[in-house]
Each structure stands twice: as C-alpha cells, then as structure tokens.
Amino acid sequence: MKPNSQVLKNRSSHDTEREFGGTLGALCIPIFLPLTVLFLICVSRSPEASVLQIPPPLPSTEQLWDPLALVLLLGWIALHALLYVMPLGKVSEGLVLRDGTRLKYPINGFHSLCISGVLLMLLLGLGAPLGCLFELLVPLAVCAIAVSFLFSVYLYIRSFWVPSHALALGGNTGNPLYDFFIGRELNPRIGKFDLKYFCELRPGLIGWVVINLGMLMKEVELRGSPSLAMMLVNSFQLLYVADALWNEEAVLTTMDIVHDGFGFMLVFGDLAWVPFTYGLQAAFLVVHPQALSSLGAATIIALNGIGYYVFRKSNSQKNQFRRDPTHPSVARLETIATATGKRLLVSGWWGLVRHPNYLGDLLMALAWSLPCGFSHILPYFYVIYFTILLIHREARDERQCRAKYGLAWDTYCRRVPYRIFPYIY
Ligand SMILES: NC(=O)C1=CN([C@@H]2O[C@H](COP(=O)(O)OP(=O)(O)OC[C@H]3O[C@@H](n4cnc5c(N)ncnc54)[C@H](OP(=O)(O)O)[C@@H]3O)[C@@H](O)[C@H]2O)C=CC1
Ligand SMILES: CC(C)=CCC[C@@H](C)[C@H]1CC=C2C3=C(CC[C@@]21C)[C@@]1(C)CC[C@H](O)C(C)(C)[C@@H]1CC3
C-alpha cells in the first residue's frame, strides 16, 4: 500500500478536519443555498428588488415547474457532454495522484464555448425566442437544483466502490451527511469522462453567459434595443468565462481539482449557484433599466480592465512558474526555497500580496455590479458573496500551505504581509 493511502486509512472521523461548519454546515447549507438562489431570482425581478421587502417575493407553485425547463437543462448538459468527448483540442495530464498516476483531460472547453456560440446565433437567426429564458429562470433553477441533489447522491453512492487512494482526504470522515456535502471521491470518472472537471467549466459557466444573453434579448423585446449597462454586464462576464475556458489547463492545478472531493457543494456550485446567481445583474437590469453616462461607462470599463489584467497576469505568472521555473518570464523573480523542493515566489505579482489573483477577481466583480447603479443592493450580491468566499478560500489555502511548506510559508508571510488588499488585509 502506498504511504498516502495508509495515511487516509489511519484518519478516523475524529481527526479529519471539517470545513464549512462541519455537520451543521452540511445540514444547513444544502437547504439554505438552493432557497437563496430562488429567492434572489425572485427579488431581482420584483419592482422593489429589495432583499428586505415584506412579504418577500416568493414564487407560486406554478412558477416553480415547467417541463420545458427540464428538457432544456438536460439537453444543454447532454450537448456539452457530447462536445467534451469530441476529439477537439489537445489532451493534458493532471498533477500526480496519490497512487503515482496522472489522469488525462481534454482541453476543449474553448471549442465548446465557440460551438455553443455558433449554435445560439443559428437559433437566433431562425427566430428562437431566447428572451423566454427570463420567464424560465425560476423553473430552470429548480431543475438545476434537483439535478444537483440527484447527481450528488449518485456520486456519494458510487464512491463506496472506489479504492481508498481515489478518495479525497477531507471527504472521508465517516459522517454520511458531511461526506455527501463535501464529496468523498476526488476524481469521479465514467470511463475517461471526468465528472468534476466537466462540471467545473462547461454546462454551468457557459450556461451563465447564455442566460445573460437571454436577459439581453428580453430587454430587446421590451425596449427595442439593449441598454449600455446590459451590454457591459454581458461583455464583462463573457470575457471572464471565455478567459476561464481559454486557460482551461490551469484549472487542473486549482484546489477544487487537486484537493477537494466532488460532492454536493461543488456540484451545486457548478450547476446551479454559478449560472443562476453570478448573472443576477443582467436579470435585474431587465426590470430595472439604468441610464449610464459615457464617463461612467468608461470608468467601469477601465476598472474591469485593470481587474482583468491583475487577475490574468498573476494567475499566468504562477502557472508559468509552477510549470517551468526556468522560463525567461519568471526566471528572474526572487523566490524562497521550501523543504518540499518547490519554491515560493516573493517578488512580481506574488510579492505584492499573497493572493493578487483574488484582488483582480474582486475588482472585476465590482465592475460587473456598477452598471446597475447605486439604488439597490441586489446587483452587489456577487461582490459581497465573492469577498466572503475568497476570504474563506484564502484561509483554507493558507492552512494547506502552512502544512505543506512549514517555516518557509511563515517566512513568505513575513515578506509579503498582506493577503489580498495591499496595506488593508
Ligand atoms: N469566480 C469564482 O467563483 C471563483 C474564482 N476563483 C479564482 O480562481 C483562481 C484560482 O484560485 P485558487 O484555486 O483559490 O488558488 P490560487 O490560484 O491562488 O492557488 C493557490 C496555490 O498557489 C500556490 N502558491 C501560493 N502562493 C505562492 C507563491 N508565492 N509562489 C508560488 N506558488 C504559490 C500554492 O500551491 P502550490 O505551492 O502547491 O503550487 C497555493 O496553494 C483565482 O484567480 C480566483 O480568484 C476561485 C474561486 C471561485
Ligand atoms: C456557495 C457555493 C455553493 C460555493 C461553491 C463554490 C463554487 C461556486 C466555486 C469554487 C471554485 C470555483 C471556481 C470557478 C467558478 C466557481 C467555483 C466552482 C471558476 C471556474 C470561475 C472562472 C475562473 O476563471 C476559474 C477557472 C479560475 C474558477 C476556478 C474556481
């Protein structure tokens, strides 16, 4: 038996550290977050658009279900599964697993985005009423939530048939509720089809931009042309999704793929949370049009540009450094050695703050909300949630890095004292 699987075997339900509030979190989050998705969609289209309005704008039972929504959702997932297995693009290897092997992943997410774009343009050309996505938003979200639950149950059950080295270290506590929530199996696959990698970037992320386009088309139906605010939100978020798919290979080294199991948290995050809450600004703009001056628009475009620059440059610098530290673009950067043999960057972007990529991401998040004006808090939901998510994620990553790099990590923290915001945090 390999040493790491021995470690896994030796961990009992008591010594595996629990995240997201442990069992209580695992019980409450799967109830609370799906309700939050439905609540936020309803608030975004209500005239008041206030999260505090009494009575809250709850959907009626008829509004919750539409068979067309289920057909569209399953068809969409099937289309992307088909595109995933098409022999397009290159095949890359992931990081070395605990059993010493490396999995292969198709890098064809950007192709899927482009093909989806062409298909949508064809549908629009044929007169398909894409604006009806606005009316279908609640039933689509209900179906995505239901699919997330069923899929997570499947993932939990199948995880009992895989060898111990295929389980995530943090998802094997023995507490069924917690393990279902956090995910037992690290890289669940059907043959060569990697379920976690597929869900992380394809149906949800591309679905998000399609929903945005639907909101834009609804605006065209209602007012004859899309507003500047709507076009900015659509373009910024399309850039973000296109960037993620263009740099798909980099996802293979993220915490989600390398470390986290695939359970309800990620399944729901990928299939329901991202597509139905990340684009709330566009849904809001359909019912609450905003006038935007040219100066306002130029300032917001500049903010998104700066955010994107910081996000992309810092992520690319680290990816390049991890892939080939002798590459001319990173070879001159100052680094510190660690006992693992890996080095840590202490200059360049990673010498500014310990998470420059989070800083850039947050600047972009703010730029996505500003086109919606200052009259409501709802369009700022994403920035608020994302700040909390990234602060929590930073703390998780910090714990893992301290465990991995020990004293070298403490030296890095002394050299680069701020985590995300220079001189603030
Ligand atoms: N829109 C969204 O909902 C979300 C977006 N994101 C974005 O995803 C991107 C990736 O984020 P995430 O996966 O959290 O983590 P990061 O890309 O920040 O990676 C963290 C890892 O980088 C390595 N590292 C840290 N510091 C250094 C250093 N100084 N030198 C070299 N390597 C270092 C460590 O891994 P090691 O040493 O093992 O290589 C560490 O575990 C970010 O841009 C983030 O904003 C993330 C979550 C949600
Ligand atoms: C509240 C809740 C259910 C949280 C679950 C968290 C997930 C929504 C996020 C965890 C990490 C993510 C990443 C992206 C999307 C959101 C989730 C799944 C990401 C694909 C977005 C695009 C980026 O460019 C990225 C590829 C770096 C990023 C990876 C992490």
Coordinates of C-alpha atoms and ligand atoms in Angstrom, one line a residue:
M1 CA 0.0 0.0 0.0
K2 CA 1.3 3.5 -0.9
P3 CA 2.1 5.7 2.2
N4 CA -0.6 8.3 1.4
S5 CA -3.4 5.7 1.3
Q6 CA -2.1 4.5 4.6
V7 CA -2.5 8.0 5.9
L8 CA -6.0 8.1 4.6
K9 CA -6.8 4.7 6.2
N10 CA -5.4 5.9 9.5
R11 CA -7.5 9.0 9.6
S12 CA -10.7 8.5 11.6
S13 CA -13.9 10.5 11.5
H14 CA -12.5 12.4 14.5
D15 CA -9.2 13.6 13.2
T16 CA -10.2 14.7 9.7
E17 CA -10.6 18.5 9.9
R18 CA -14.1 19.6 8.9
E19 CA -14.8 22.7 6.9
F20 CA -17.9 24.9 6.2
G21 CA -19.2 24.4 9.8
G22 CA -18.9 20.6 9.9
T23 CA -22.1 18.6 10.2
L24 CA -24.3 21.6 11.0
G25 CA -23.0 23.3 7.9
A26 CA -23.5 20.2 5.8
L27 CA -27.1 20.0 7.1
C28 CA -28.0 23.7 6.7
I29 CA -26.1 24.8 3.5
P30 CA -27.9 22.3 1.1
I31 CA -31.2 23.7 2.4
F32 CA -30.3 27.3 2.7
L33 CA -28.3 27.9 -0.6
P34 CA -30.9 26.5 -3.0
L35 CA -33.6 28.6 -1.4
T36 CA -31.3 31.6 -1.6
V37 CA -30.9 31.0 -5.4
L38 CA -34.7 31.0 -5.9
F39 CA -35.2 34.0 -3.5
L40 CA -32.6 36.1 -5.3
I41 CA -34.0 35.4 -8.8
C42 CA -37.5 36.5 -7.5
V43 CA -36.1 39.6 -5.8
S44 CA -34.2 40.6 -8.9
R45 CA -37.4 40.8 -11.0
S46 CA -39.7 42.3 -8.4
P47 CA -40.4 46.0 -8.7
E48 CA -38.8 46.8 -5.3
A49 CA -35.8 44.5 -5.8
S50 CA -35.2 44.6 -2.1
V51 CA -33.9 41.6 -0.2
L52 CA -35.7 43.1 2.9
Q53 CA -39.1 43.6 1.5
I54 CA -42.1 42.2 3.4
P55 CA -43.7 40.0 2.3
P56 CA -40.8 38.5 0.3
P57 CA -41.4 38.0 -3.4
L58 CA -41.8 34.2 -3.3
P59 CA -42.7 32.2 -6.4
S60 CA -46.1 30.5 -6.7
T61 CA -46.1 26.7 -7.1
E62 CA -47.0 27.0 -10.8
Q63 CA -44.0 29.2 -11.3
L64 CA -41.6 26.6 -9.9
W65 CA -42.1 23.9 -12.5
D66 CA -42.1 23.9 -16.3
P67 CA -41.3 20.7 -18.3
L68 CA -39.6 22.8 -21.0
A69 CA -37.1 23.9 -18.4
L70 CA -36.1 20.2 -17.6
V71 CA -35.8 19.4 -21.3
L72 CA -33.7 22.5 -21.9
L73 CA -31.4 21.8 -18.9
L74 CA -30.9 18.1 -19.7
G75 CA -30.4 18.9 -23.4
W76 CA -27.8 21.5 -22.5
I77 CA -25.9 19.1 -20.3
A78 CA -26.1 16.4 -23.0
L79 CA -24.8 18.8 -25.7
H80 CA -21.8 19.7 -23.5
A81 CA -21.1 16.1 -22.7
L82 CA -21.0 15.4 -26.4
L83 CA -18.7 18.3 -27.1
Y84 CA -16.4 17.1 -24.2
V85 CA -15.9 13.7 -25.8
M86 CA -15.3 15.1 -29.3
P87 CA -11.7 14.7 -30.4
L88 CA -11.0 18.5 -30.4
G89 CA -8.0 20.3 -28.9
K90 CA -5.2 18.7 -27.0
V91 CA -5.1 16.3 -24.1
S92 CA -3.3 17.3 -20.9
E93 CA -2.2 15.5 -17.8
G94 CA -3.2 16.5 -14.3
L95 CA -1.0 16.5 -11.3
V96 CA 0.4 13.3 -9.9
L97 CA -2.2 11.4 -7.8
R98 CA -1.5 9.6 -4.5
D99 CA -1.1 6.3 -6.4
G100 CA 1.6 7.9 -8.6
T101 CA -0.6 8.0 -11.7
R102 CA -1.7 11.1 -13.7
L103 CA -5.1 11.5 -15.3
K104 CA -5.6 12.8 -18.8
Y105 CA -8.0 15.7 -19.5
P106 CA -9.3 17.0 -22.9
I107 CA -8.6 20.7 -23.3
N108 CA -11.5 21.6 -25.5
G109 CA -13.6 23.9 -23.3
F110 CA -13.0 26.9 -25.5
H111 CA -14.1 24.9 -28.6
S112 CA -17.3 24.1 -26.7
L113 CA -17.9 27.8 -26.0
C114 CA -17.4 28.7 -29.6
I115 CA -19.6 25.9 -30.9
S116 CA -22.3 26.9 -28.4
G117 CA -22.0 30.5 -29.6
V118 CA -22.4 29.4 -33.3
L119 CA -25.5 27.2 -32.4
L120 CA -27.0 30.1 -30.4
M121 CA -26.5 32.5 -33.3
L122 CA -28.2 30.0 -35.6
L123 CA -31.1 29.6 -33.3
L124 CA -31.5 33.4 -33.0
G125 CA -31.3 33.6 -36.8
L126 CA -34.1 31.1 -37.0
G127 CA -36.2 33.3 -34.7
A128 CA -35.8 31.3 -31.5
P129 CA -37.2 33.5 -28.6
L130 CA -34.1 33.5 -26.4
G131 CA -35.8 36.2 -24.2
C132 CA -38.1 33.5 -22.8
L133 CA -35.2 32.4 -20.6
F134 CA -36.2 35.3 -18.4
E135 CA -39.6 33.7 -17.7
L136 CA -38.0 30.2 -17.4
L137 CA -35.3 31.3 -14.9
V138 CA -37.1 30.0 -11.8
P139 CA -38.1 26.6 -13.2
L140 CA -34.6 26.2 -14.8
A141 CA -33.0 26.9 -11.4
V142 CA -35.4 24.4 -9.7
C143 CA -34.4 21.8 -12.2
A144 CA -30.7 22.6 -11.8
I145 CA -31.1 22.3 -8.0
A146 CA -32.9 18.9 -8.3
V147 CA -30.3 17.6 -10.8
S148 CA -27.6 18.7 -8.3
F149 CA -29.2 16.7 -5.5
L150 CA -29.7 13.6 -7.5
F151 CA -26.2 13.8 -9.1
S152 CA -24.6 14.2 -5.6
V153 CA -26.5 11.2 -4.3
Y154 CA -25.1 9.2 -7.3
L155 CA -21.6 10.5 -6.6
Y156 CA -21.9 9.6 -2.9
I157 CA -23.1 6.0 -3.5
R158 CA -20.6 5.2 -6.2
S159 CA -17.7 6.4 -4.0
F160 CA -18.0 3.3 -1.9
W161 CA -16.8 1.2 -4.8
V162 CA -13.6 3.0 -5.5
P163 CA -10.2 2.2 -3.9
S164 CA -9.2 4.3 -0.9
H165 CA -6.5 6.2 -2.8
A166 CA -9.2 7.6 -5.0
L167 CA -10.9 9.3 -2.1
A168 CA -10.4 13.0 -1.2
L169 CA -8.5 13.3 2.1
G170 CA -11.1 15.7 3.5
G171 CA -14.2 13.9 2.4
N172 CA -13.8 10.6 4.2
T173 CA -14.9 11.4 7.8
G174 CA -17.4 8.6 8.1
N175 CA -20.2 11.1 8.7
P176 CA -22.6 10.5 5.8
L177 CA -24.1 14.0 5.8
Y178 CA -20.7 15.7 5.8
D179 CA -19.2 13.4 3.3
F180 CA -22.1 13.7 0.9
F181 CA -21.8 17.5 1.2
I182 CA -18.0 17.9 0.8
G183 CA -17.5 14.9 -1.6
R184 CA -15.9 11.6 -1.0
E185 CA -14.3 10.8 -4.4
L186 CA -11.6 13.0 -5.7
N187 CA -11.9 12.5 -9.5
P188 CA -15.1 10.5 -10.2
R189 CA -15.0 9.2 -13.8
I190 CA -17.2 7.2 -16.1
G191 CA -14.5 5.6 -18.3
K192 CA -12.4 8.6 -19.4
F193 CA -15.2 11.1 -18.7
D194 CA -14.2 13.2 -15.7
L195 CA -17.3 14.4 -14.0
K196 CA -15.8 17.0 -11.8
Y197 CA -13.6 18.6 -14.5
F198 CA -16.6 18.6 -16.9
C199 CA -19.0 20.3 -14.4
E200 CA -16.4 22.9 -13.2
L201 CA -16.2 24.7 -16.5
R202 CA -18.7 23.6 -19.1
P203 CA -22.5 23.5 -18.5
G204 CA -22.7 26.0 -15.7
L205 CA -20.1 28.5 -16.8
I206 CA -21.3 28.6 -20.4
G207 CA -24.9 28.4 -19.2
W208 CA -24.3 31.6 -17.3
V209 CA -23.4 33.6 -20.4
V210 CA -26.3 32.0 -22.3
I211 CA -28.7 33.2 -19.6
N212 CA -27.1 36.6 -19.8
L213 CA -27.8 36.7 -23.5
G214 CA -31.4 35.6 -22.8
M215 CA -31.7 38.7 -20.5
L216 CA -30.3 40.9 -23.2
M217 CA -32.8 39.5 -25.7
K218 CA -35.6 40.1 -23.2
E219 CA -34.5 43.7 -22.9
V220 CA -34.6 44.0 -26.7
E221 CA -38.1 42.5 -26.7
L222 CA -39.3 45.0 -24.1
R223 CA -37.4 48.2 -25.2
G224 CA -36.3 47.7 -28.8
S225 CA -32.6 47.6 -28.1
P226 CA -30.1 46.5 -25.4
S227 CA -29.0 49.1 -22.9
L228 CA -25.4 50.1 -22.4
A229 CA -25.5 48.7 -18.9
M230 CA -26.8 45.4 -20.1
M231 CA -24.1 45.3 -22.9
L232 CA -21.3 46.0 -20.3
V233 CA -22.5 43.2 -18.0
N234 CA -22.8 40.7 -20.8
S235 CA -19.4 41.6 -22.3
F236 CA -17.5 41.6 -18.9
Q237 CA -18.9 38.2 -17.9
L238 CA -18.4 36.7 -21.4
L239 CA -14.8 37.8 -21.2
Y240 CA -14.4 36.1 -17.8
V241 CA -16.0 32.9 -19.0
A242 CA -14.0 32.9 -22.3
D243 CA -10.8 33.5 -20.3
A244 CA -11.5 30.6 -18.0
L245 CA -12.1 28.3 -20.9
W246 CA -9.1 29.6 -22.9
N247 CA -6.9 28.9 -19.9
E248 CA -8.7 25.6 -19.1
E249 CA -5.5 23.8 -18.5
A250 CA -4.8 26.0 -15.4
V251 CA -7.9 24.6 -13.7
L252 CA -6.1 21.3 -13.4
T253 CA -3.9 22.8 -10.7
T254 CA -6.7 24.5 -8.7
M255 CA -7.7 23.5 -5.2
D256 CA -11.0 22.1 -6.5
I257 CA -9.5 19.7 -8.9
V258 CA -6.4 18.7 -6.9
H259 CA -7.7 18.7 -3.3
D260 CA -11.5 18.8 -3.0
G261 CA -13.8 15.8 -3.3
F262 CA -16.8 16.1 -5.7
G263 CA -19.9 16.3 -3.5
F264 CA -23.0 18.4 -3.2
M265 CA -21.0 21.6 -2.5
L266 CA -19.2 21.7 -5.8
V267 CA -21.9 20.0 -7.9
F268 CA -24.5 22.6 -6.7
G269 CA -21.9 25.4 -7.0
D270 CA -21.1 24.4 -10.6
L271 CA -24.6 23.6 -11.9
A272 CA -26.9 25.9 -10.0
W273 CA -25.1 28.6 -8.0
V274 CA -22.8 29.9 -10.7
P275 CA -25.3 30.1 -13.6
F276 CA -28.2 31.4 -11.6
T277 CA -26.5 33.9 -9.1
Y278 CA -23.4 35.1 -10.9
G279 CA -25.5 36.8 -13.6
L280 CA -28.2 38.4 -11.3
Q281 CA -27.1 41.9 -12.6
A282 CA -28.5 41.1 -16.1
A283 CA -31.8 39.8 -14.7
F284 CA -32.0 42.9 -12.5
L285 CA -31.5 45.2 -15.5
V286 CA -34.4 43.7 -17.4
V287 CA -36.8 45.0 -14.9
H288 CA -34.8 48.0 -13.6
P289 CA -33.2 49.8 -16.5
Q290 CA -30.3 52.1 -15.7
A291 CA -29.1 55.1 -17.5
L292 CA -25.3 55.2 -17.7
S293 CA -23.2 58.2 -18.8
S294 CA -20.2 57.7 -21.2
L295 CA -17.9 58.8 -18.5
G296 CA -19.4 56.3 -16.0
A297 CA -19.2 53.5 -18.7
A298 CA -15.5 54.4 -19.4
T299 CA -14.6 54.3 -15.7
I300 CA -16.3 50.9 -15.3
I301 CA -14.6 49.5 -18.4
A302 CA -11.2 50.8 -17.0
L303 CA -11.9 49.1 -13.6
N304 CA -12.8 45.8 -15.3
G305 CA -9.7 46.1 -17.5
I306 CA -7.4 46.7 -14.5
G307 CA -9.0 43.9 -12.6
Y308 CA -8.7 41.5 -15.5
Y309 CA -5.1 42.5 -16.0
V310 CA -4.1 41.8 -12.4
F311 CA -6.2 38.6 -12.4
R312 CA -4.7 37.2 -15.6
K313 CA -1.1 38.3 -15.2
S314 CA -0.9 37.0 -11.6
N315 CA -2.5 33.7 -12.4
S316 CA -0.4 33.2 -15.5
Q317 CA 2.8 34.1 -13.6
K318 CA 2.2 31.5 -11.0
N319 CA 1.1 28.8 -13.6
Q320 CA 4.2 29.5 -15.6
F321 CA 6.4 29.4 -12.6
R322 CA 4.9 26.1 -11.4
R323 CA 5.2 24.6 -14.9
D324 CA 8.7 25.8 -15.7
P325 CA 10.6 28.0 -13.2
T326 CA 13.4 28.5 -15.7
H327 CA 11.2 30.1 -18.3
P328 CA 12.6 33.6 -19.1
S329 CA 9.3 35.4 -18.0
V330 CA 9.7 34.1 -14.4
A331 CA 13.4 33.0 -14.1
R332 CA 14.5 36.4 -12.6
L333 CA 11.8 36.6 -10.0
E334 CA 13.0 36.3 -6.4
T335 CA 12.0 33.1 -4.6
I336 CA 12.4 31.3 -1.4
A337 CA 13.1 27.6 -1.0
T338 CA 10.8 25.2 0.8
A339 CA 11.6 21.7 2.3
T340 CA 9.4 20.1 -0.4
G341 CA 11.8 21.2 -3.1
K342 CA 9.2 23.6 -4.6
R343 CA 10.0 27.3 -4.4
L344 CA 7.7 30.2 -3.5
L345 CA 7.6 33.5 -5.4
V346 CA 8.3 36.5 -3.2
S347 CA 8.6 39.2 -6.0
G348 CA 6.5 40.1 -9.0
W349 CA 2.7 39.8 -8.5
W350 CA 3.1 37.3 -5.7
G351 CA 5.3 39.8 -3.8
L352 CA 2.6 42.4 -3.8
V353 CA 0.0 40.5 -1.8
R354 CA -0.3 36.8 -1.1
H355 CA -3.3 36.5 -3.4
P356 CA -3.0 39.0 -6.2
N357 CA -5.3 36.9 -8.4
Y358 CA -8.1 37.3 -5.8
L359 CA -7.6 41.1 -5.8
G360 CA -8.0 41.2 -9.6
D361 CA -11.1 39.0 -9.5
L362 CA -12.7 41.2 -6.9
L363 CA -12.0 44.4 -8.9
M364 CA -13.8 42.7 -11.8
A365 CA -16.7 41.6 -9.6
L366 CA -17.2 45.3 -8.6
A367 CA -17.1 46.4 -12.2
W368 CA -19.9 43.9 -13.0
S369 CA -22.2 45.5 -10.4
L370 CA -21.6 49.2 -11.0
P371 CA -23.5 49.4 -14.3
C372 CA -26.6 48.6 -12.2
G373 CA -26.3 51.9 -10.3
F374 CA -26.4 52.5 -6.5
S375 CA -30.2 52.4 -5.9
H376 CA -30.2 48.7 -4.9
I377 CA -28.0 46.2 -3.0
L378 CA -29.1 43.2 -5.0
P379 CA -26.7 43.7 -8.0
Y380 CA -23.9 43.9 -5.5
F381 CA -24.8 40.4 -4.2
Y382 CA -22.0 38.8 -6.2
V383 CA -19.2 41.2 -4.9
I384 CA -20.4 40.6 -1.3
Y385 CA -20.6 36.9 -1.6
F386 CA -17.4 36.7 -3.6
T387 CA -15.4 38.7 -1.0
I388 CA -16.6 36.2 1.7
L389 CA -15.8 33.2 -0.5
L390 CA -12.3 34.4 -1.3
I391 CA -11.5 35.4 2.3
H392 CA -12.6 31.9 3.4
R393 CA -10.8 30.3 0.5
E394 CA -7.6 32.3 1.3
A395 CA -7.8 30.9 4.9
R396 CA -8.2 27.3 3.6
D397 CA -5.3 27.7 1.2
E398 CA -3.2 29.3 3.9
R399 CA -3.8 26.3 6.2
Q400 CA -2.9 23.9 3.5
C401 CA 0.3 25.9 2.5
R402 CA 1.4 26.1 6.1
A403 CA 1.0 22.4 6.5
K404 CA 2.9 21.8 3.2
Y405 CA 5.7 24.4 3.5
G406 CA 6.0 25.0 7.3
L407 CA 8.7 27.5 8.2
A408 CA 9.1 28.6 4.5
W409 CA 5.5 29.7 4.5
D410 CA 5.9 31.8 7.6
T411 CA 8.9 33.4 6.0
Y412 CA 6.8 34.2 2.9
C413 CA 4.1 35.7 5.1
R414 CA 6.6 37.9 6.8
R415 CA 8.0 39.1 3.5
V416 CA 4.5 39.6 2.0
P417 CA 2.3 40.5 5.0
Y418 CA -0.9 41.4 3.2
R419 CA -3.2 38.7 2.0
I420 CA -5.5 40.3 -0.7
F421 CA -5.7 44.1 -0.4
P422 CA -2.3 45.9 -0.1
Y423 CA -2.0 47.8 3.2
I424 CA -5.5 46.8 4.2
Y425 CA -5.9 43.0 4.6
Ligands
LIG1 N1 -15.4 33.2 -9.7 C1 -15.3 32.3 -8.8 O1 -16.3 31.9 -8.2 C2 -14.0 31.8 -8.2 C3 -12.9 32.2 -8.8 N2 -11.7 31.8 -8.3 C4 -10.5 32.3 -8.9 O2 -9.7 31.2 -9.3 C5 -8.3 31.5 -9.4 C6 -7.5 30.4 -8.7 O3 -7.7 30.5 -7.3 P1 -7.4 29.3 -6.2 O4 -7.7 28.0 -6.9 O5 -8.2 29.6 -5.0 O6 -6.0 29.4 -5.8 P2 -4.6 30.1 -6.3 O7 -4.5 30.1 -7.8 O8 -4.4 31.3 -5.6 O9 -3.6 29.0 -5.9 C7 -3.1 28.9 -4.5 C8 -1.9 28.0 -4.6 O10 -0.8 28.7 -5.3 C9 0.4 28.3 -4.8 N3 1.1 29.5 -4.3 C10 0.6 30.3 -3.3 N4 1.5 31.3 -3.1 C11 2.5 31.1 -4.0 C12 3.8 31.8 -4.3 N5 4.1 32.9 -3.6 N6 4.6 31.3 -5.2 C13 4.2 30.2 -5.9 N7 3.1 29.5 -5.7 C14 2.3 29.9 -4.7 C15 0.1 27.3 -3.7 O11 0.1 26.0 -4.3 P3 1.4 25.1 -4.6 O12 2.5 25.7 -3.9 O13 1.1 23.7 -4.2 O14 1.6 25.2 -6.1 C16 -1.3 27.6 -3.3 O15 -2.0 26.5 -2.7 C17 -8.2 32.9 -8.7 O16 -8.0 33.9 -9.6 C18 -9.5 33.1 -8.0 O17 -9.9 34.4 -7.9 C19 -11.6 31.0 -7.2 C20 -12.8 30.5 -6.7 C21 -14.1 30.9 -7.1
LIG2 C1 -21.6 29.0 -2.4 C2 -21.1 27.8 -3.1 C3 -22.1 26.7 -3.5 C4 -19.9 27.7 -3.4 C5 -19.2 26.7 -4.2 C6 -18.0 27.3 -4.8 C7 -18.0 27.3 -6.3 C8 -19.2 28.1 -6.9 C9 -16.7 27.8 -6.8 C10 -15.5 27.1 -6.2 C11 -14.4 27.4 -7.1 C12 -14.9 27.8 -8.3 C13 -14.1 28.3 -9.5 C14 -14.8 28.9 -10.5 C15 -16.2 29.0 -10.5 C16 -16.9 28.9 -9.1 C17 -16.4 27.8 -8.3 C18 -16.9 26.5 -8.9 C19 -14.0 29.3 -11.8 C20 -14.3 28.1 -12.7 C21 -14.5 30.6 -12.4 C22 -13.7 31.0 -13.6 C23 -12.3 31.3 -13.2 O1 -11.5 31.8 -14.2 C24 -11.6 30.0 -12.6 C25 -11.4 29.0 -13.7 C26 -10.2 30.3 -12.1 C27 -12.5 29.5 -11.4 C28 -12.0 28.2 -10.8 C29 -12.6 28.1 -9.4

